[in-house]
mmCIF file of C-alpha atoms and ligand atoms in Angstrom:
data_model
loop_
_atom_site.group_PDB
_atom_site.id
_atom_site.type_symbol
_atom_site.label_atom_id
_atom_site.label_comp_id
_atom_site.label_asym_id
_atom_site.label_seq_id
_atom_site.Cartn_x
_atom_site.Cartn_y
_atom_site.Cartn_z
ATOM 1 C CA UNK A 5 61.548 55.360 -51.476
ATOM 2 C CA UNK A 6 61.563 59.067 -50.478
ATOM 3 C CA UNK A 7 62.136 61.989 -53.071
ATOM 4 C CA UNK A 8 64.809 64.127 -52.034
ATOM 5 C CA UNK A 9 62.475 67.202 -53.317
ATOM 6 C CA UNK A 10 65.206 70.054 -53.594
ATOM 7 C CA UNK A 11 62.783 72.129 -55.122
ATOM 8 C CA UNK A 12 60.813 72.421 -51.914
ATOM 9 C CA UNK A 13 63.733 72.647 -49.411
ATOM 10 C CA UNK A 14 65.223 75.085 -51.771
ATOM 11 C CA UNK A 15 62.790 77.833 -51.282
ATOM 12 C CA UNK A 16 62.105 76.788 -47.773
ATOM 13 C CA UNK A 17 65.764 77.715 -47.870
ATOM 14 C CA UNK A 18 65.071 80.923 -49.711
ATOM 15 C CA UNK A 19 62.444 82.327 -47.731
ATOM 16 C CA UNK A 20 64.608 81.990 -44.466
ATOM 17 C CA UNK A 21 67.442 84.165 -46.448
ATOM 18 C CA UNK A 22 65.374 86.438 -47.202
ATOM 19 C CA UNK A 23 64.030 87.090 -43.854
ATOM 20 C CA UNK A 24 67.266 87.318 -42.685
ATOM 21 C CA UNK A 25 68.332 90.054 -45.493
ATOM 22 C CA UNK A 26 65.164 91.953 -44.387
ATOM 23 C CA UNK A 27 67.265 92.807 -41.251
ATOM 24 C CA UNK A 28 70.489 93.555 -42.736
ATOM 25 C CA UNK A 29 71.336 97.719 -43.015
ATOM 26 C CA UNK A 30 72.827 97.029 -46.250
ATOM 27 C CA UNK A 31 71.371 94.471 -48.469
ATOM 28 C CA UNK A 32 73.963 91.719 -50.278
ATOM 29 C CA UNK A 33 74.842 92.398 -54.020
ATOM 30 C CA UNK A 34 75.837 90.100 -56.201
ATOM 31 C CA UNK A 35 77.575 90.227 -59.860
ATOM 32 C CA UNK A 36 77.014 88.191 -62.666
ATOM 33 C CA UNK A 37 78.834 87.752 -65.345
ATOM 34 C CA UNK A 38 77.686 86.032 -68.874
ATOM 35 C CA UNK A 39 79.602 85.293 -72.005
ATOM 36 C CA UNK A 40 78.399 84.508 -74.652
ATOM 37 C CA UNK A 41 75.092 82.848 -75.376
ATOM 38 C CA UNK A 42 74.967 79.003 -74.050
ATOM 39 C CA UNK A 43 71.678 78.225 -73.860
ATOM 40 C CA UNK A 44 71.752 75.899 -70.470
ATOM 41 C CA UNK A 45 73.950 79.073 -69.112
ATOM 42 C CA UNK A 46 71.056 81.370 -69.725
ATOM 43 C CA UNK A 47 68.801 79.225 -68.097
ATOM 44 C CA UNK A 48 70.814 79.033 -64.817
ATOM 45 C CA UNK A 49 71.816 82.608 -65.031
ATOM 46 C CA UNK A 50 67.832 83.367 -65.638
ATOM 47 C CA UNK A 51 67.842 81.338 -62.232
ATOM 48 C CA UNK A 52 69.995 83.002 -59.772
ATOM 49 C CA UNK A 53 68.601 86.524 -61.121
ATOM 50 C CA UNK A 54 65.148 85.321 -60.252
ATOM 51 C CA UNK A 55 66.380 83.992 -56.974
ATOM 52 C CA UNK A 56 68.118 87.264 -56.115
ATOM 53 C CA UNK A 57 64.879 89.477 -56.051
ATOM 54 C CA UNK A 58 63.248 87.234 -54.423
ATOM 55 C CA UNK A 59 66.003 86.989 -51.421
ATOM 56 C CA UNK A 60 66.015 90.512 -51.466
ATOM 57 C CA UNK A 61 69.880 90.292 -52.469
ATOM 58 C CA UNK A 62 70.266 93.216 -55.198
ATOM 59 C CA UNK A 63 71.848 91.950 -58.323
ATOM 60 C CA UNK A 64 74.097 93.351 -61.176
ATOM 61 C CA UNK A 65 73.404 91.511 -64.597
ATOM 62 C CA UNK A 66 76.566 91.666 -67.020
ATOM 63 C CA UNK A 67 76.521 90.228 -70.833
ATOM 64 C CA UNK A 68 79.594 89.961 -72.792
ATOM 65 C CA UNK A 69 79.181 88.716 -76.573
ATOM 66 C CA UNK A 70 80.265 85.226 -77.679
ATOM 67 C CA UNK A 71 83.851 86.543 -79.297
ATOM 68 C CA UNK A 72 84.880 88.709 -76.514
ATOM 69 C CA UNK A 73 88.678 88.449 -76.148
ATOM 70 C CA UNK A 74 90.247 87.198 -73.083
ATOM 71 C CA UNK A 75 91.362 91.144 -71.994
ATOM 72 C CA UNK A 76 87.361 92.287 -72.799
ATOM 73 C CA UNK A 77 86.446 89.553 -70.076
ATOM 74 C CA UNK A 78 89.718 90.446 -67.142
ATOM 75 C CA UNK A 79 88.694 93.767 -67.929
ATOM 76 C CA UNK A 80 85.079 93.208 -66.713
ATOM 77 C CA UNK A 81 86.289 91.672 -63.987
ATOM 78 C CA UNK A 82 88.915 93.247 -62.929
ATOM 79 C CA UNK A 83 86.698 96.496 -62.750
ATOM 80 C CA UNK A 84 83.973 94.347 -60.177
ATOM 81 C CA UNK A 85 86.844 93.330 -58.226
ATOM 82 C CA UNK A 86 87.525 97.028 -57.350
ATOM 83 C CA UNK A 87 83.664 98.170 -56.610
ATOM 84 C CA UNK A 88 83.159 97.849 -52.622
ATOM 85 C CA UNK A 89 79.420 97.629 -53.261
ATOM 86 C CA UNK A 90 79.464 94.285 -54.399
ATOM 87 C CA UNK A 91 80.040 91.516 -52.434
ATOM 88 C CA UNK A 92 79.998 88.683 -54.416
ATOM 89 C CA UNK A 93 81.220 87.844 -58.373
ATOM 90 C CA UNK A 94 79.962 84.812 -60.348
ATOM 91 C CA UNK A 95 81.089 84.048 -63.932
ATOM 92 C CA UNK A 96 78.925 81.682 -64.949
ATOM 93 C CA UNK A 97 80.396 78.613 -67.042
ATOM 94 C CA UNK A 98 81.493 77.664 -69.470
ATOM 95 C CA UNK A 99 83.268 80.429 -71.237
ATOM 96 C CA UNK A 100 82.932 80.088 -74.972
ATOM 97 C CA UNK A 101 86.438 78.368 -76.508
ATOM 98 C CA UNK A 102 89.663 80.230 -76.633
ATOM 99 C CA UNK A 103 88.831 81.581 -72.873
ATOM 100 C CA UNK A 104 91.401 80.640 -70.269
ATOM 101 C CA UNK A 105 88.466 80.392 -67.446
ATOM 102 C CA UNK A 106 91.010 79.479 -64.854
ATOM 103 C CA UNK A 107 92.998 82.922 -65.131
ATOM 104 C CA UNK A 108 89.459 84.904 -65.016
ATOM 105 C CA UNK A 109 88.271 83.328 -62.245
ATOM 106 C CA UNK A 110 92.111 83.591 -60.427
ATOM 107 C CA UNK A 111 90.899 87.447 -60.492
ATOM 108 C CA UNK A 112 88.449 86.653 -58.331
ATOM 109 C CA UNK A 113 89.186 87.283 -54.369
ATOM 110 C CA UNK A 114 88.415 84.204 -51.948
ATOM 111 C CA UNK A 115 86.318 87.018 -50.227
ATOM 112 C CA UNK A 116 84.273 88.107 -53.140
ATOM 113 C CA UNK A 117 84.340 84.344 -54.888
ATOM 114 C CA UNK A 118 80.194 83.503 -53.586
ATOM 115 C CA UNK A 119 80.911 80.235 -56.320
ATOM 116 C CA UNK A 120 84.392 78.670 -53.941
ATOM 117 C CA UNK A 121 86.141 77.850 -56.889
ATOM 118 C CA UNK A 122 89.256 79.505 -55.673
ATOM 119 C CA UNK A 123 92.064 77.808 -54.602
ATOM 120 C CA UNK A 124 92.127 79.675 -51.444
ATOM 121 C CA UNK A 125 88.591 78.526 -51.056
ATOM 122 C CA UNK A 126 89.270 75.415 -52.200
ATOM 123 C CA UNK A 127 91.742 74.966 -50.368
ATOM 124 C CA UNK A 128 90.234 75.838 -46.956
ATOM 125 C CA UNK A 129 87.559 73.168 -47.810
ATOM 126 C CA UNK A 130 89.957 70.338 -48.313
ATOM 127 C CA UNK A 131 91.670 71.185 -44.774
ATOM 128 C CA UNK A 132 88.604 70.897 -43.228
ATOM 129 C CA UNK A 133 88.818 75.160 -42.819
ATOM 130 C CA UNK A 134 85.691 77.586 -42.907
ATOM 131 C CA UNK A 135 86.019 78.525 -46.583
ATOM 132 C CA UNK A 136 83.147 78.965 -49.026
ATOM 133 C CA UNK A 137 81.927 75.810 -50.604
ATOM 134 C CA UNK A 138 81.161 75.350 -53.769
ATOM 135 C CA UNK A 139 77.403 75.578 -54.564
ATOM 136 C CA UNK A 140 76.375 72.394 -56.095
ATOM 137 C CA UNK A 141 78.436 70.489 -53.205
ATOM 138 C CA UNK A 142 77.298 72.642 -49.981
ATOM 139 C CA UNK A 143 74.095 72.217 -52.082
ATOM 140 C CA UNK A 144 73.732 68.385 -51.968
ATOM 141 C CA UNK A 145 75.135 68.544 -48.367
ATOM 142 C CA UNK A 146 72.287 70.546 -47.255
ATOM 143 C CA UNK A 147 69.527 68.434 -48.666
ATOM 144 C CA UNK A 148 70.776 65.744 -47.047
ATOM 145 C CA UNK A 149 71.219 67.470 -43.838
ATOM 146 C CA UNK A 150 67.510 68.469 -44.205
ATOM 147 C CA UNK A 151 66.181 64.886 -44.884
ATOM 148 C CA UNK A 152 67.926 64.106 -41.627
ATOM 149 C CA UNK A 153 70.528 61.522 -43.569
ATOM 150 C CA UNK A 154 73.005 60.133 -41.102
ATOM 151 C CA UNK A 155 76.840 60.733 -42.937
ATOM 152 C CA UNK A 156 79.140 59.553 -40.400
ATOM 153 C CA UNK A 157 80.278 56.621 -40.865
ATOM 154 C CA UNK A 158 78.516 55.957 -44.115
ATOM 155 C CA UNK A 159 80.515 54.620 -47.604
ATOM 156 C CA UNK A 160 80.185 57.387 -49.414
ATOM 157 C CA UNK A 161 80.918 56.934 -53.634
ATOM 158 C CA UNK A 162 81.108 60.213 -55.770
ATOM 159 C CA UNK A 163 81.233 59.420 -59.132
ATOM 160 C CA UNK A 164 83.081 62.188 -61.144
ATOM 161 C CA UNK A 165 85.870 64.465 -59.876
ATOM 162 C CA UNK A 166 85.510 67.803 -61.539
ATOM 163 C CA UNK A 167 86.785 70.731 -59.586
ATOM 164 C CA UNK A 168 83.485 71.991 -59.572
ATOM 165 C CA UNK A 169 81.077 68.697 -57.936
ATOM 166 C CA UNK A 170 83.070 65.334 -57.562
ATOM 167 C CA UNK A 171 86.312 66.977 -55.918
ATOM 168 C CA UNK A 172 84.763 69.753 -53.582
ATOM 169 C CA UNK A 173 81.871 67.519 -52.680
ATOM 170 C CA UNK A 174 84.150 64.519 -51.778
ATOM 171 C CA UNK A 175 85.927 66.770 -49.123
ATOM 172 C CA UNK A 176 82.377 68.109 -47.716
ATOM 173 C CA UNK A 177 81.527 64.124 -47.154
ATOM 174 C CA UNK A 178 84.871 63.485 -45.318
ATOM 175 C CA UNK A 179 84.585 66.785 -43.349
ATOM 176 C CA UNK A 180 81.705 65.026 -42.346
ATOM 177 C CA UNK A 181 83.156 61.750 -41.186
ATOM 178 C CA UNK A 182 81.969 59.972 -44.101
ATOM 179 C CA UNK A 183 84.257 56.778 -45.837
ATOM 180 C CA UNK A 184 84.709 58.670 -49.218
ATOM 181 C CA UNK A 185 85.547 56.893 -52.734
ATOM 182 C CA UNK A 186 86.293 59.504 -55.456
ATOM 183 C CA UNK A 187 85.560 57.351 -58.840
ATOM 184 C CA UNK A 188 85.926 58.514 -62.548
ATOM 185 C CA UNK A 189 86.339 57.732 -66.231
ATOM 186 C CA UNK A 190 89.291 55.696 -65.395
ATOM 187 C CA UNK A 191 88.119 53.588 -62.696
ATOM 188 C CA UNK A 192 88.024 49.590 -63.006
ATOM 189 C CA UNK A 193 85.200 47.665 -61.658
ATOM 190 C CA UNK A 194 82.990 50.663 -61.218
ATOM 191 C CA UNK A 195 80.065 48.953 -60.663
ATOM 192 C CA UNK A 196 81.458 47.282 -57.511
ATOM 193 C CA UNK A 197 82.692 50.720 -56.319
ATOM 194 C CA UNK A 198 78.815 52.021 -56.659
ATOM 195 C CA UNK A 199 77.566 48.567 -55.276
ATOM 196 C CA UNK A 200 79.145 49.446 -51.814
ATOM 197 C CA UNK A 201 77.706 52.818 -51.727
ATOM 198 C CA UNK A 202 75.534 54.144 -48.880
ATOM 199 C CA UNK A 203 75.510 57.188 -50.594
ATOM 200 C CA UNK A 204 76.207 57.485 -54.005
ATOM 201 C CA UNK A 205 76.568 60.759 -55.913
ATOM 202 C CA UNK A 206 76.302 61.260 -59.675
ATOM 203 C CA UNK A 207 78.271 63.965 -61.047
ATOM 204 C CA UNK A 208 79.316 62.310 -64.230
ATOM 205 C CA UNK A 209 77.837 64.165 -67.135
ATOM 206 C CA UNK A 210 76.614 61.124 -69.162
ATOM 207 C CA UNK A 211 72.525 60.815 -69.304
ATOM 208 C CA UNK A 212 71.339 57.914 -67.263
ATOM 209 C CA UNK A 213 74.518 56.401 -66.770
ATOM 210 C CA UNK A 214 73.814 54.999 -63.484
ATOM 211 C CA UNK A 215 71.791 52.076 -63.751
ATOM 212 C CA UNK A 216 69.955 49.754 -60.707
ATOM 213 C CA UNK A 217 73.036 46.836 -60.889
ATOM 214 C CA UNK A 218 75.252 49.784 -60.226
ATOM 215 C CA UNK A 219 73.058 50.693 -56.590
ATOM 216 C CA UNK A 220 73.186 48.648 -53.528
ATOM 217 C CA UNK A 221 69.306 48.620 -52.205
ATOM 218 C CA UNK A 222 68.666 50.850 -49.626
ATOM 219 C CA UNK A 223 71.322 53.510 -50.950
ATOM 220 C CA UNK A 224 70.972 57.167 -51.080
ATOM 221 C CA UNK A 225 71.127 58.135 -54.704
ATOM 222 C CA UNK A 226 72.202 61.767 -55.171
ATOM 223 C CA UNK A 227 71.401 63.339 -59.336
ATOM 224 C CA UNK A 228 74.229 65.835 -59.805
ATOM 225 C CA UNK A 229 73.431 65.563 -63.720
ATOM 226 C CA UNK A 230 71.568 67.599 -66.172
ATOM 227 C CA UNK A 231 71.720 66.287 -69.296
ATOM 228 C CA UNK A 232 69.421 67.670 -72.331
ATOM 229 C CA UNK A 233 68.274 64.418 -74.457
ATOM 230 C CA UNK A 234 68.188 64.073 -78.149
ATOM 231 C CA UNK A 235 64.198 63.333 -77.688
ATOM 232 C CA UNK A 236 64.442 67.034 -75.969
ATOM 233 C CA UNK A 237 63.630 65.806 -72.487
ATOM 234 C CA UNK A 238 66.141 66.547 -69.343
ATOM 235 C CA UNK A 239 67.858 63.377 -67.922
ATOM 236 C CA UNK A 240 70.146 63.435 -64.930
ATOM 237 C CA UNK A 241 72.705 60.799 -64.879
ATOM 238 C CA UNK A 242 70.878 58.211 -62.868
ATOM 239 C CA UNK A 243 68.049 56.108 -64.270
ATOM 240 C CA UNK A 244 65.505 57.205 -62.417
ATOM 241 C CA UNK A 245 62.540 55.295 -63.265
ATOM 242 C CA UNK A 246 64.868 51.934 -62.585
ATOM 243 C CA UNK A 247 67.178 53.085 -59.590
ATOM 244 C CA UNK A 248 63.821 54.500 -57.619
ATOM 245 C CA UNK A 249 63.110 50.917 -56.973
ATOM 246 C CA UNK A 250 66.389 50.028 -54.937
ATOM 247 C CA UNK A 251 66.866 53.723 -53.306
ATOM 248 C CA UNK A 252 65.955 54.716 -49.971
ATOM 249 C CA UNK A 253 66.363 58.338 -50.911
ATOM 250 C CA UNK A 254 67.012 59.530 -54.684
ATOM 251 C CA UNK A 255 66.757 62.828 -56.121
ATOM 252 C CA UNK A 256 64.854 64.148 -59.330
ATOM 253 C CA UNK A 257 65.873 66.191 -62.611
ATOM 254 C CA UNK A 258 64.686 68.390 -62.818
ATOM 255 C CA UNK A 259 64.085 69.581 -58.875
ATOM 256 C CA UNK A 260 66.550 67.661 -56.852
ATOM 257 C CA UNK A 261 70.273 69.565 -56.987
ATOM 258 C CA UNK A 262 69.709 72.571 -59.332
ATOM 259 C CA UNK A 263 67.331 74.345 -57.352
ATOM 260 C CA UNK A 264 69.484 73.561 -54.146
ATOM 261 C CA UNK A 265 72.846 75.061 -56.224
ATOM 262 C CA UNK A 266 70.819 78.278 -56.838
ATOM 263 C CA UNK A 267 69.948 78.782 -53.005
ATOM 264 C CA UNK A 268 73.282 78.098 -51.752
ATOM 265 C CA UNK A 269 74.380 80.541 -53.849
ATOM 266 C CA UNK A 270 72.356 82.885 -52.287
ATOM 267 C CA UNK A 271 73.900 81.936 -49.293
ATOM 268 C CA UNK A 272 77.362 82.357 -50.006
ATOM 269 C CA UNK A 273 76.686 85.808 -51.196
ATOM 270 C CA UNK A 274 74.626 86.855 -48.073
ATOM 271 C CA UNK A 275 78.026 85.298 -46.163
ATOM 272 C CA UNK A 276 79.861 87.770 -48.074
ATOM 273 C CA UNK A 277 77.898 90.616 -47.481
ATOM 274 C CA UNK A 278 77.592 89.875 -43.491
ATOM 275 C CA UNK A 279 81.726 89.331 -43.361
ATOM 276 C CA UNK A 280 81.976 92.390 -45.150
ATOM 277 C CA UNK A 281 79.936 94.711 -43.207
HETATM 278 N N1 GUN B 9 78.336 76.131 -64.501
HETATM 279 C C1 GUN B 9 77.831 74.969 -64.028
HETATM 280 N N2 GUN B 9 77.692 75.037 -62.696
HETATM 281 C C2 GUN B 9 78.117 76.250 -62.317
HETATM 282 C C3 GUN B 9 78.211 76.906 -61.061
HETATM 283 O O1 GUN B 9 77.899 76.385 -59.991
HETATM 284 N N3 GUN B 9 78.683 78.174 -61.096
HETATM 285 C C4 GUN B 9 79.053 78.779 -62.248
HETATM 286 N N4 GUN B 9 79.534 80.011 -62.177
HETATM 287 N N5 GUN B 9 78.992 78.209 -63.421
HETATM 288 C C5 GUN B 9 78.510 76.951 -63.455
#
């Protein structure tokens, strides 16, 4: 079994960014936006502050309180929208309730959107079109890419469709020739589905959900989970210590996807800045 080690290939990642912002006139700046006071959102937010400064990409830090009205937050926005400096605009989720997230983040340019949750971004991705990707997927892509895992032709089984993982991710795999099931909470005989994977991706949301009968040996087992445990500990939604056994490749939590999210980040928004110059 080989650990996918994110982690590592992330900052391998980030250190070639950042020699590559060394030798841009004007340096990438990015926005980000946080309502409210999640704690797993101030932990990622923490994140792609950290990762900024140390890509060199200049960022803008904005904190709106937990009952900020849905005008206080288009407002914000609205306002980055307009301000030429900055290139890219993330608004971390998810909004506290009574938010409409989807008509904040429709604010958002394709050009300026470094997190490709636009439609127009979106969009692009699904016609097999430059667009930006979403992180997470473009994330997982890349760590396969740099593990030199062979995608064409593989069975590829992404469990969970959220327009944020399961759905963008699924269209990165076919862009990529691979033979793409897209399975979910209403799925019958998911087990069978995951048996056939090659490559199975967990983006379900459940902690340790994916157990070894569900994984074909040999497979590539990709974590998209984070999931905080009632005994405190962080489980993804794989069962690690079980699946390891059967897996060719398999990916940690903590240090398989999140770190890899954060860095393509960091790409999209030096993208942004380079198209923009
Ligand atoms: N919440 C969970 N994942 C993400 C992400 O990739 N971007 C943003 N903005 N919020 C998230």
């Amino acid at each position: 079994m080989i650990l996918l080690d994110g982690k590592r290939v992330a900052a391998e990642i980030r250190g070639e960014l950042r020699e590559k912002v060394a030798l841009m006139k004007k340096k990438p700046a990015l926005a980000v936006v946080l309502v409210g006071n999640d704690p797993a959102s101030e932990v990622y937010v923490k994140g792609k502050i950290k990762a900024c400064e140390e890509v060199g990409i200049i960022s803008y830090s904005y904190r709106l309180p937990e009952n900020s009205t849905q005008k206080e937050v288009e407002k914000l926005v609205a306002s980055l929208v307009k301000k030429k400096a900055i290139h890219g605009i993330l608004v971390q989720l998810p909004l506290p309730k009574g938010l409409d997230a989807d008509k904040i983040l429709k604010l958002i340019p394709p050009e300026k959107d470094v997190d490709g949750f636009s439609s127009a971004n979106f969009g692009k991705i699904a016609l097999g079109e430059d667009g930006v990707s979403a992180c997470t997927p473009l994330g997982v892509m890349e760590l396969m890419k740099r593990y030199g895992i062979e995608v064409k032709g593989k069975r590829a089984v992404v469990v969970g469709r959220s327009k944020i993982v399961g759905r963008p991710l699924a269209m990165l795999l076919l862009n990529r020739d691979a033979t793409v099931t897209i399975c979910h909470s209403k799925t019958e005989n998911l087990k069978e589905e995951c048996l056939r994977a090659d490559i199975l991706i967990a983006a379900i949301g459940k902690e340790r959900f994916i157990t070894a009968d569900m994984v074909k040996e040999g497979a590539v087992v990709v974590d998209v989970g984070i999931n905080r445990s009632e005994n405190g500990k962080l489980y993804g939604d794989v069962d690690f210590e079980n699946v390891k056994e059967k897996a060719a490749y398999i990916t940690p939590v903590p240090g398989g996807v999140g770190p890899m999210t954060i860095a393509m980040l960091m790409k999209n928004t030096v993208d942004a800045a380079e198209k923009n110059e």
